Coordinates of C-alpha atoms and ligand atoms in Angstrom, one line a residue:
M2 CA 53.8 44.0 104.5
P3 CA 57.4 44.6 104.9
R4 CA 58.6 48.2 105.7
R5 CA 60.2 48.6 102.2
Y6 CA 56.7 49.5 100.9
L7 CA 56.7 52.6 102.8
H8 CA 56.8 54.9 99.7
R9 CA 57.8 58.5 99.1
A10 CA 54.3 59.9 99.8
A11 CA 54.3 58.3 103.3
L12 CA 57.8 59.9 103.9
L13 CA 56.6 63.3 102.6
A14 CA 53.4 62.9 104.9
L15 CA 55.7 62.3 108.0
L16 CA 57.9 65.3 107.1
A17 CA 54.7 67.4 106.9
L18 CA 53.5 66.1 110.1
A19 CA 56.9 66.8 111.6
L20 CA 56.7 70.5 110.3
A21 CA 53.3 70.8 111.6
L22 CA 54.1 69.7 115.1
S23 CA 57.2 72.0 115.0
A24 CA 55.0 75.0 114.2
G25 CA 54.2 75.3 117.9
A26 CA 51.4 74.8 120.2
G27 CA 49.0 77.0 118.2
V28 CA 48.4 74.2 115.6
R29 CA 48.0 71.6 118.2
A30 CA 45.5 73.7 120.2
Q31 CA 43.4 74.2 117.0
S32 CA 43.4 70.5 116.0
S33 CA 42.4 69.2 119.5
A34 CA 39.7 71.7 119.5
D35 CA 38.4 70.3 116.4
W36 CA 39.1 66.5 117.3
T37 CA 35.6 65.3 116.7
A38 CA 35.5 66.3 113.1
L39 CA 37.5 63.3 111.9
Y40 CA 34.5 60.9 113.4
R41 CA 31.4 62.9 112.2
P42 CA 31.0 60.8 108.9
A43 CA 30.6 57.7 111.3
L44 CA 27.8 59.1 113.4
L45 CA 24.4 60.5 112.4
P46 CA 24.4 64.3 112.7
D47 CA 21.9 64.2 115.7
F48 CA 24.5 62.3 117.7
W49 CA 27.7 64.5 116.8
G50 CA 27.2 66.2 120.3
D51 CA 27.6 63.0 122.0
M52 CA 31.4 62.9 121.3
E53 CA 32.2 66.0 123.5
A54 CA 30.5 64.4 126.5
W55 CA 32.7 61.2 125.9
A56 CA 36.0 63.4 125.3
D57 CA 37.8 61.5 128.1
A58 CA 37.0 58.0 126.6
P59 CA 39.9 55.9 125.4
R60 CA 41.2 57.1 122.1
Y61 CA 42.9 54.6 119.8
T62 CA 44.9 55.2 116.7
L63 CA 45.6 51.9 114.8
D64 CA 48.0 51.5 111.8
L65 CA 47.4 48.0 110.5
M66 CA 49.1 46.3 107.6
L67 CA 47.8 42.9 106.5
A68 CA 50.0 40.4 104.7
V69 CA 48.1 37.2 103.6
N70 CA 49.0 34.1 101.8
A71 CA 47.4 30.6 101.5
E72 CA 48.9 29.4 104.9
E73 CA 48.5 32.4 107.1
A74 CA 47.6 35.9 107.6
V75 CA 49.9 38.3 109.5
I76 CA 48.9 41.8 110.8
G77 CA 51.7 44.2 111.7
G78 CA 50.4 47.1 113.8
Q79 CA 51.2 50.0 115.7
A80 CA 48.8 51.3 118.2
T81 CA 48.7 54.6 120.2
V82 CA 46.1 54.9 122.9
R83 CA 45.2 58.0 125.2
Y84 CA 43.8 56.7 128.3
T85 CA 42.3 58.9 131.0
N86 CA 41.6 57.7 134.7
R87 CA 37.8 58.1 135.2
A88 CA 37.6 56.2 138.4
P89 CA 37.0 59.0 141.1
S90 CA 38.8 57.3 144.1
A91 CA 41.5 55.4 142.3
T92 CA 45.1 56.2 141.5
L93 CA 46.3 53.6 138.9
E94 CA 49.8 52.1 139.0
T95 CA 49.1 49.9 136.1
L96 CA 47.1 49.8 132.8
V97 CA 45.8 46.5 131.5
F98 CA 45.5 45.7 127.9
R99 CA 44.0 42.4 126.7
L100 CA 45.4 40.3 123.8
Y101 CA 42.4 38.4 123.0
P102 CA 43.9 36.5 119.9
N103 CA 46.0 34.6 122.4
L104 CA 43.1 33.0 124.2
D105 CA 42.7 29.1 123.3
S106 CA 39.2 29.9 122.2
F107 CA 40.5 32.6 119.5
G108 CA 43.5 30.3 118.4
G109 CA 45.5 33.2 117.2
E110 CA 49.1 34.5 118.1
M111 CA 49.6 38.0 119.1
T112 CA 52.9 39.4 120.3
V113 CA 53.7 42.9 121.7
G114 CA 57.0 44.6 120.8
R115 CA 58.2 48.0 122.1
V116 CA 55.8 49.7 124.6
T117 CA 56.0 53.2 125.7
V118 CA 54.2 55.1 128.2
A119 CA 54.3 58.9 128.1
G120 CA 57.3 58.5 125.8
Q121 CA 59.3 56.3 128.2
T122 CA 59.9 52.6 127.3
V123 CA 58.3 50.2 129.9
T124 CA 58.5 46.4 130.3
P125 CA 55.0 44.8 130.3
Q126 CA 54.1 41.6 132.0
L127 CA 52.3 38.8 130.2
D128 CA 50.0 36.4 132.4
A129 CA 50.1 32.6 131.7
T130 CA 47.3 32.9 128.9
R131 CA 49.4 35.6 127.2
S132 CA 46.1 37.4 127.0
V133 CA 46.5 39.8 129.9
L134 CA 49.2 42.5 129.3
T135 CA 50.0 44.6 132.3
L136 CA 51.9 48.1 131.8
P137 CA 53.6 49.5 134.7
L138 CA 53.0 53.4 134.7
P139 CA 56.2 55.3 135.2
R140 CA 54.1 57.6 137.7
P141 CA 50.8 57.0 139.0
L142 CA 47.7 58.0 137.2
G143 CA 45.4 60.2 139.5
Y144 CA 41.7 60.8 138.7
G145 CA 41.2 62.8 135.6
E146 CA 44.7 62.5 134.5
S147 CA 45.6 61.3 130.9
V148 CA 48.4 59.2 129.6
D149 CA 49.6 58.1 126.0
V150 CA 50.6 54.6 125.4
A151 CA 52.3 53.4 122.1
L152 CA 52.5 49.7 121.4
S153 CA 54.0 48.0 118.3
F154 CA 52.3 44.3 117.8
R155 CA 51.9 41.5 115.4
V156 CA 49.1 39.1 115.0
R157 CA 49.2 35.8 113.0
V158 CA 46.2 33.8 112.0
V159 CA 46.9 30.2 110.6
A160 CA 44.6 29.2 107.6
G161 CA 42.1 26.3 108.5
R162 CA 42.5 26.6 112.3
E163 CA 39.1 26.6 114.1
R164 CA 38.6 27.0 117.8
L165 CA 35.2 27.2 119.6
Y166 CA 33.2 29.4 117.2
A167 CA 35.9 30.1 114.7
Q168 CA 35.2 33.6 115.6
F169 CA 38.9 34.5 115.0
S170 CA 39.9 32.6 111.8
Y171 CA 41.1 32.5 108.3
L172 CA 38.8 29.9 106.5
D173 CA 37.5 29.6 102.8
E174 CA 39.6 32.9 102.0
V175 CA 37.5 34.8 104.7
L176 CA 39.6 36.6 107.5
A177 CA 37.6 37.3 110.6
L178 CA 39.6 39.6 112.9
P179 CA 37.8 40.8 115.9
N180 CA 40.0 42.2 118.8
A181 CA 43.1 42.0 116.6
Y182 CA 44.9 44.8 118.6
P183 CA 45.8 45.5 122.2
L184 CA 42.4 46.3 123.7
L185 CA 42.2 48.4 127.1
S186 CA 40.5 46.2 129.6
V187 CA 37.9 47.6 132.1
Y188 CA 38.9 49.3 135.4
E189 CA 36.2 48.5 137.9
A190 CA 36.1 50.6 141.0
G191 CA 36.7 48.5 144.1
A192 CA 37.5 45.3 142.1
G193 CA 40.5 46.6 139.8
W194 CA 41.3 45.7 136.2
W195 CA 39.1 43.0 134.7
E196 CA 41.4 40.0 133.8
E197 CA 38.8 37.2 133.1
V198 CA 40.4 34.4 131.0
A199 CA 38.1 31.6 131.0
H200 CA 36.0 31.4 127.8
P201 CA 34.4 27.9 127.7
Q202 CA 31.4 29.3 125.6
G203 CA 29.6 32.6 125.1
D204 CA 31.4 35.9 124.5
A205 CA 34.8 36.7 125.9
V206 CA 35.3 40.4 125.6
F207 CA 34.4 43.2 128.1
S208 CA 35.6 46.7 127.1
E209 CA 34.7 50.3 127.4
T210 CA 33.3 52.7 124.6
G211 CA 36.4 54.5 122.8
F212 CA 37.2 56.3 119.7
Y213 CA 39.0 54.4 116.8
D214 CA 41.0 56.2 114.0
V215 CA 42.3 53.3 111.9
R216 CA 44.4 53.0 108.9
L217 CA 44.1 49.6 107.4
T218 CA 46.4 48.4 104.6
V219 CA 45.4 45.2 102.6
P220 CA 46.0 43.6 99.3
A221 CA 44.2 45.6 96.7
D222 CA 41.9 42.9 95.8
W223 CA 40.7 42.1 99.2
Q224 CA 37.2 43.7 100.4
V225 CA 36.9 44.9 104.0
A226 CA 33.8 45.0 106.3
A227 CA 34.5 46.8 109.6
S228 CA 33.2 48.7 112.6
G229 CA 32.7 52.3 111.7
T230 CA 32.8 54.2 108.4
T231 CA 35.5 54.3 105.8
L232 CA 36.5 57.9 105.2
T233 CA 38.9 57.4 102.3
E234 CA 40.5 54.6 100.2
R235 CA 43.6 55.0 98.6
D236 CA 45.3 52.6 96.0
N237 CA 49.1 52.7 96.9
G238 CA 50.3 51.6 93.5
D239 CA 52.1 48.5 95.0
G240 CA 49.5 46.0 95.0
T241 CA 47.9 47.5 98.3
R242 CA 45.0 49.6 99.3
T243 CA 44.9 51.6 102.4
L244 CA 41.4 52.4 104.1
H245 CA 41.1 55.3 106.6
I246 CA 38.2 54.3 109.1
A247 CA 36.6 56.1 111.8
A248 CA 35.0 54.4 114.4
P249 CA 33.7 56.6 117.3
L250 CA 31.9 55.6 120.5
M251 CA 32.4 52.0 119.9
R252 CA 33.6 49.5 122.5
E253 CA 35.8 47.4 120.1
F254 CA 37.1 47.5 116.5
A255 CA 36.3 44.4 114.4
W256 CA 37.3 43.8 110.9
F257 CA 36.7 41.1 108.3
A258 CA 38.3 40.7 104.9
S259 CA 38.0 38.6 101.8
P260 CA 38.7 38.7 98.0
R261 CA 35.3 37.1 97.6
Y262 CA 32.9 39.7 99.1
A263 CA 30.2 41.4 96.9
T264 CA 28.1 44.0 98.9
L265 CA 24.4 45.1 98.9
S266 CA 23.3 48.1 100.6
A267 CA 20.5 50.4 101.4
E268 CA 19.6 53.1 104.0
Q269 CA 17.2 52.7 106.9
D270 CA 16.5 55.8 109.1
G271 CA 19.7 57.4 107.8
V272 CA 21.8 54.3 108.5
T273 CA 23.4 52.7 105.6
V274 CA 23.1 49.0 106.1
R275 CA 25.8 46.9 104.1
C276 CA 25.5 43.2 103.6
H277 CA 28.8 41.5 102.5
Y278 CA 28.3 38.0 101.1
D279 CA 30.1 35.4 98.8
P280 CA 28.3 35.7 95.4
A281 CA 29.4 32.2 94.4
R282 CA 27.4 30.6 97.2
P283 CA 23.9 29.1 96.6
Q284 CA 20.9 31.7 96.3
A285 CA 23.4 34.4 97.1
E286 CA 21.4 37.2 95.6
T287 CA 18.2 36.2 97.2
N288 CA 19.8 35.6 100.5
A289 CA 21.8 38.8 100.4
E290 CA 18.5 40.7 99.6
M291 CA 17.0 39.0 102.6
A292 CA 19.9 39.9 104.9
L293 CA 19.2 43.5 103.9
R294 CA 15.6 43.5 104.4
V295 CA 15.5 41.9 107.8
T296 CA 18.3 43.9 109.1
R297 CA 16.6 47.2 107.9
E298 CA 13.3 46.1 109.5
A299 CA 15.2 45.2 112.8
V300 CA 16.8 48.5 112.9
R301 CA 13.5 50.2 112.3
T302 CA 11.8 48.2 115.0
Y303 CA 14.5 48.8 117.7
N304 CA 14.9 52.5 116.8
R305 CA 11.4 52.9 117.6
A306 CA 11.1 50.4 120.5
F307 CA 14.3 51.5 122.4
G308 CA 16.0 54.5 121.1
R309 CA 18.1 55.3 117.9
Y310 CA 21.1 53.6 116.5
P311 CA 23.5 56.6 116.4
F312 CA 26.1 55.2 113.9
A313 CA 26.0 56.0 110.1
E314 CA 26.7 52.4 109.1
L315 CA 25.8 49.0 110.1
D316 CA 27.6 46.0 108.3
V317 CA 26.3 42.3 108.0
V318 CA 29.0 39.9 107.1
Q319 CA 28.7 36.2 106.0
T320 CA 31.6 34.2 107.4
P321 CA 32.4 30.5 108.3
N322 CA 31.9 31.0 112.0
R323 CA 30.2 28.1 114.1
A324 CA 28.0 30.3 116.3
A325 CA 25.2 31.1 113.9
G326 CA 26.0 34.9 114.6
I327 CA 28.3 36.9 116.6
E328 CA 27.9 40.6 117.5
Y329 CA 30.6 43.3 117.2
P330 CA 29.9 47.4 117.5
G331 CA 28.8 48.4 114.1
V332 CA 29.1 44.9 112.6
F333 CA 27.9 41.5 112.9
V334 CA 28.5 38.1 111.3
V335 CA 26.3 35.3 110.4
A336 CA 27.5 31.7 109.7
S337 CA 27.5 30.8 106.0
P338 CA 25.4 27.7 106.3
V339 CA 22.6 29.6 108.2
W340 CA 23.0 32.4 105.5
D341 CA 22.6 29.9 102.7
A342 CA 19.5 28.4 104.1
G343 CA 17.7 31.8 103.9
D344 CA 14.9 30.6 106.1
D345 CA 13.3 31.7 109.3
F346 CA 16.2 30.8 111.4
F347 CA 18.3 33.2 109.2
A348 CA 15.9 35.9 110.1
F349 CA 16.0 35.1 113.6
V350 CA 19.7 35.3 113.7
L351 CA 19.8 38.6 111.9
A352 CA 17.2 40.1 114.2
H353 CA 19.0 38.7 117.3
E354 CA 22.5 40.0 116.3
T355 CA 21.0 43.5 115.1
A356 CA 19.3 43.7 118.6
H357 CA 22.9 43.4 120.1
Q358 CA 23.8 46.8 118.8
W359 CA 21.4 48.0 121.5
W360 CA 22.3 45.4 124.1
Y361 CA 26.1 44.8 124.3
S362 CA 27.3 47.5 121.8
L363 CA 25.6 50.6 122.9
V364 CA 24.8 49.5 126.4
G365 CA 27.7 47.4 127.5
N366 CA 27.8 44.6 130.0
D367 CA 30.3 42.0 131.4
P368 CA 29.5 39.1 129.1
V369 CA 31.2 36.5 131.0
R370 CA 29.8 37.5 134.5
T371 CA 26.4 38.7 133.4
P372 CA 25.6 37.3 130.0
W373 CA 21.8 37.5 130.6
M374 CA 22.1 41.2 130.3
D375 CA 22.6 41.3 126.6
E376 CA 21.5 37.8 125.5
A377 CA 18.1 37.5 127.3
L378 CA 17.3 41.1 125.9
A379 CA 18.5 40.2 122.5
Q380 CA 16.1 37.3 122.3
F381 CA 13.2 39.3 123.7
S382 CA 13.9 41.9 121.1
V383 CA 13.6 39.2 118.4
A384 CA 9.9 38.7 119.6
L385 CA 9.3 42.4 119.4
Y386 CA 10.7 42.2 116.0
I387 CA 8.3 39.4 115.0
R388 CA 5.3 41.3 116.7
A389 CA 6.3 44.6 114.6
Q390 CA 6.4 42.2 111.4
E391 CA 3.5 39.8 112.0
G392 CA 1.4 41.1 114.8
E393 CA 0.3 39.9 118.3
A394 CA -0.4 36.2 117.5
A395 CA 3.0 35.9 115.9
Y396 CA 4.6 37.6 119.1
Q397 CA 2.8 35.3 121.5
A398 CA 4.1 32.2 119.3
A399 CA 7.5 33.4 119.6
L400 CA 7.4 33.6 123.3
E401 CA 5.6 30.2 123.4
S402 CA 8.3 28.7 121.3
Y403 CA 11.0 30.0 124.0
R404 CA 8.7 28.6 126.6
R405 CA 8.5 25.2 125.1
E406 CA 12.4 25.0 124.9
Y407 CA 12.7 26.0 128.4
T408 CA 10.1 23.6 129.8
R409 CA 11.4 20.6 127.8
Y410 CA 14.9 21.3 129.3
I411 CA 13.6 21.7 132.9
E412 CA 11.7 18.4 132.4
Q413 CA 15.1 16.6 132.5
Y414 CA 17.5 18.9 134.2
P415 CA 17.5 21.4 137.2
D416 CA 16.1 24.7 136.7
Q417 CA 18.4 27.7 137.4
V418 CA 18.1 31.6 137.7
I419 CA 19.1 33.5 134.4
G420 CA 21.4 35.8 136.3
L421 CA 24.5 33.6 136.7
P422 CA 28.0 33.8 135.2
V423 CA 28.4 31.6 132.1
S424 CA 30.8 29.3 134.3
A425 CA 27.8 28.5 136.5
Y426 CA 25.9 26.8 133.9
P427 CA 26.7 23.1 132.7
Q428 CA 27.3 23.2 128.9
D429 CA 23.7 23.1 127.5
A430 CA 22.0 25.0 130.7
Y431 CA 23.7 28.1 129.4
F432 CA 21.6 28.2 126.2
F433 CA 18.4 27.0 127.8
M434 CA 18.5 29.3 130.9
V435 CA 19.9 32.5 129.3
Y436 CA 18.6 32.2 125.8
Q437 CA 15.2 30.5 126.3
K438 CA 14.2 31.2 129.9
G439 CA 15.9 34.8 129.7
P440 CA 13.3 36.3 127.4
L441 CA 10.5 34.8 129.3
F442 CA 11.7 37.2 132.2
Y443 CA 10.6 40.2 130.1
A444 CA 7.4 38.4 129.0
A445 CA 6.7 38.1 132.8
L446 CA 7.4 41.8 133.3
A447 CA 5.1 42.5 130.5
D448 CA 2.5 40.5 131.9
E449 CA 2.8 42.1 135.2
Y450 CA 3.2 45.9 134.1
G451 CA 1.9 45.8 130.5
L452 CA 4.1 45.7 127.4
E453 CA 3.9 49.5 126.8
A454 CA 5.2 50.1 130.3
L455 CA 8.0 47.6 129.8
L456 CA 9.0 49.3 126.5
G457 CA 9.1 52.5 128.5
A458 CA 11.4 51.1 131.0
L459 CA 13.5 49.7 128.3
R460 CA 13.8 53.1 126.6
D461 CA 14.7 54.6 130.0
Y462 CA 17.4 52.1 130.4
F463 CA 18.9 52.5 126.9
A464 CA 18.9 56.3 127.3
A465 CA 20.6 56.2 130.9
Y466 CA 23.2 53.6 129.9
R467 CA 24.0 54.2 126.1
Y468 CA 27.8 53.9 125.6
R469 CA 28.2 53.1 129.2
I470 CA 28.5 49.7 131.0
A471 CA 25.4 48.4 133.0
Y472 CA 25.4 46.0 136.0
P473 CA 22.4 44.1 137.2
E474 CA 21.7 46.7 139.9
D475 CA 21.6 49.4 137.2
I476 CA 18.9 47.7 135.2
L477 CA 17.0 46.8 138.4
S478 CA 17.1 50.5 139.7
E479 CA 16.0 51.9 136.2
F480 CA 13.0 49.4 136.2
E481 CA 12.2 50.3 139.8
R482 CA 12.0 54.0 138.6
S483 CA 10.2 53.2 135.4
L484 CA 7.9 50.3 136.5
D485 CA 7.4 50.0 140.3
Y486 CA 9.5 49.5 143.3
G487 CA 8.0 46.0 143.6
V488 CA 9.7 44.8 140.5
D489 CA 12.5 43.6 142.6
A490 CA 10.5 40.5 143.5
L491 CA 10.4 39.3 139.9
F492 CA 14.2 40.0 139.6
A493 CA 14.8 37.9 142.6
E494 CA 12.6 35.1 141.3
W495 CA 14.0 35.1 137.6
V496 CA 17.4 36.8 137.7
G497 CA 18.5 35.8 141.3
V498 CA 20.2 37.9 143.9
V499 CA 21.0 41.5 142.6
P500 CA 23.0 43.6 144.9
V501 CA 21.2 46.9 145.8
G502 CA 22.3 49.8 143.8
Ligands
ZN608 ZN1 23.5 36.8 121.3

C-alpha cells in the first residue's frame, strides 16, 4: 500500500512516540524492564520465565504492508533487528541476513533498500543468488555486545508461479509467505556465518530463536494465519486492517493469507489449535474437524511424550503447496489435495507436521546438512502418535510400513546411512533413507534399551535443547548420558560418523 494511506492516527502515534522518547531515559528504562509483557499472550504462563533467559536472542520488529491484485502480491516492509553477539570467542565484522524469497526454489523477488547499523547507513553486499546479504559493521561487535539494524525491503510474489514445493507462492487466492523478511542467518563458532544456498529438495532455512513484534496491514477482507498470537486487530477505515502479532521464542515468522479462509478452533492443554481452510472445497467441514481432532491429539501425545509445547497457539493451514505438508514455528501447512482426501495419509501428515513443532521449531537443526535430526524424529513421532491412538499393534504396523518401504528401496539401490546432508542423497534416496530408514533408527534404539528409556532420552534431549540448535554430537551425548555410553555403536551403524562432542 502506498504511503498516502498513512492516516492521522498514525501521525499522532508517531508524535506520541517522539514525545515519549524525548521524555528521557526514565521512560526507556521502565519499558525495557517490562519488554516481555508484550509477548506474554503468545506463551502459556508456565513459560513466561523463558523469555528473560533468552533476552539476548535476536529481536525483530516488522512493519509489513500487503498490496495484492490478481497478478501479484507486494509486501512493503520495514524491519528493525537487535542482534547480540553470543559467540564467546568471536568478534564479528559482519552480519549476514538471508533473503530466502530470492532462492530459485522460492521463486519470489526481494529487494532491500536503505540499511542502517547503529544509526549509520551501510552498503550491504549480495551474493550471486541474491539470497545472502552481508552487512559490514561500522565497528566490530565483541562478545556480549548488541547492535541495532534497520532495513527497508520489498517482496514480490507473482500469481501462479510455482517452484519446487510452491512453499512461497500466490495460488488460488492463497498467499504463502514464509521468510518474507530479511532473516538473520546463524553464526557458527569456527565456521562463521551459515551461507548455504543449494536447495534441491527438503527444507532451506536455518535460523536462531528470536522475538517477533509484527504489525501486518492487509486488505480488510483477507484472513491471516501466522506464527504467534494476534494481540489486536484494527480496521483502518481505508479498506485495510492492521494486525499486531507477537511471536516470541520462534526461529522464523511465517504468514499465510486468503480471502477464502474459514477457521475452526479448539483448545488442547491450554493451546488454541486453529485450522484455516477453504469452506468451498469438498467435505470442507468434515475435513476441518478431522484436522482439528488429529492436531489436538498429536499435541496431547507429544506434550506427554517429549515435554510441553510452550506457545499459546498452533495454526494449521490448507494451502496449494506440493509437499504434502511444511512446518514453520507455531504454524504448518497441509496441501489442499491431501486435506481434501480426509484419509489416513491426511492424519499422517498432520501428526508429522505437528511433531516438527518439537523437532525443528523448538529444537532447531540445520535442515540442509543434518535433515535426519528433525525428519527422522518427526516420522518416529507419528508412530508414537499411532501408538497413543490405536495401541501397540498399530505402532508395530507403522514401523513395519517404514521397514517395508526402506527394504523395497535397498533391493534396487545402494543403502546409505541416515546422517548425510540432503545433497549426498540421489533424488529418491533422500526420502527413503531419511524418512523411511530414519525412524527405524529410533525403533532400533527402542529394541536395544526399551521404549520407555528411549522416551526418557528424548525428553532429556528436548529439555536440554529447547529453543537452541542441536548438532549430531549433541543428540549423541544426550543419549549417552540418558541411555548408555555404548549407544555410539548404533549411531555409527545408522547415522554414520558423528564427531565427538
Ligand atoms: Zn518433515
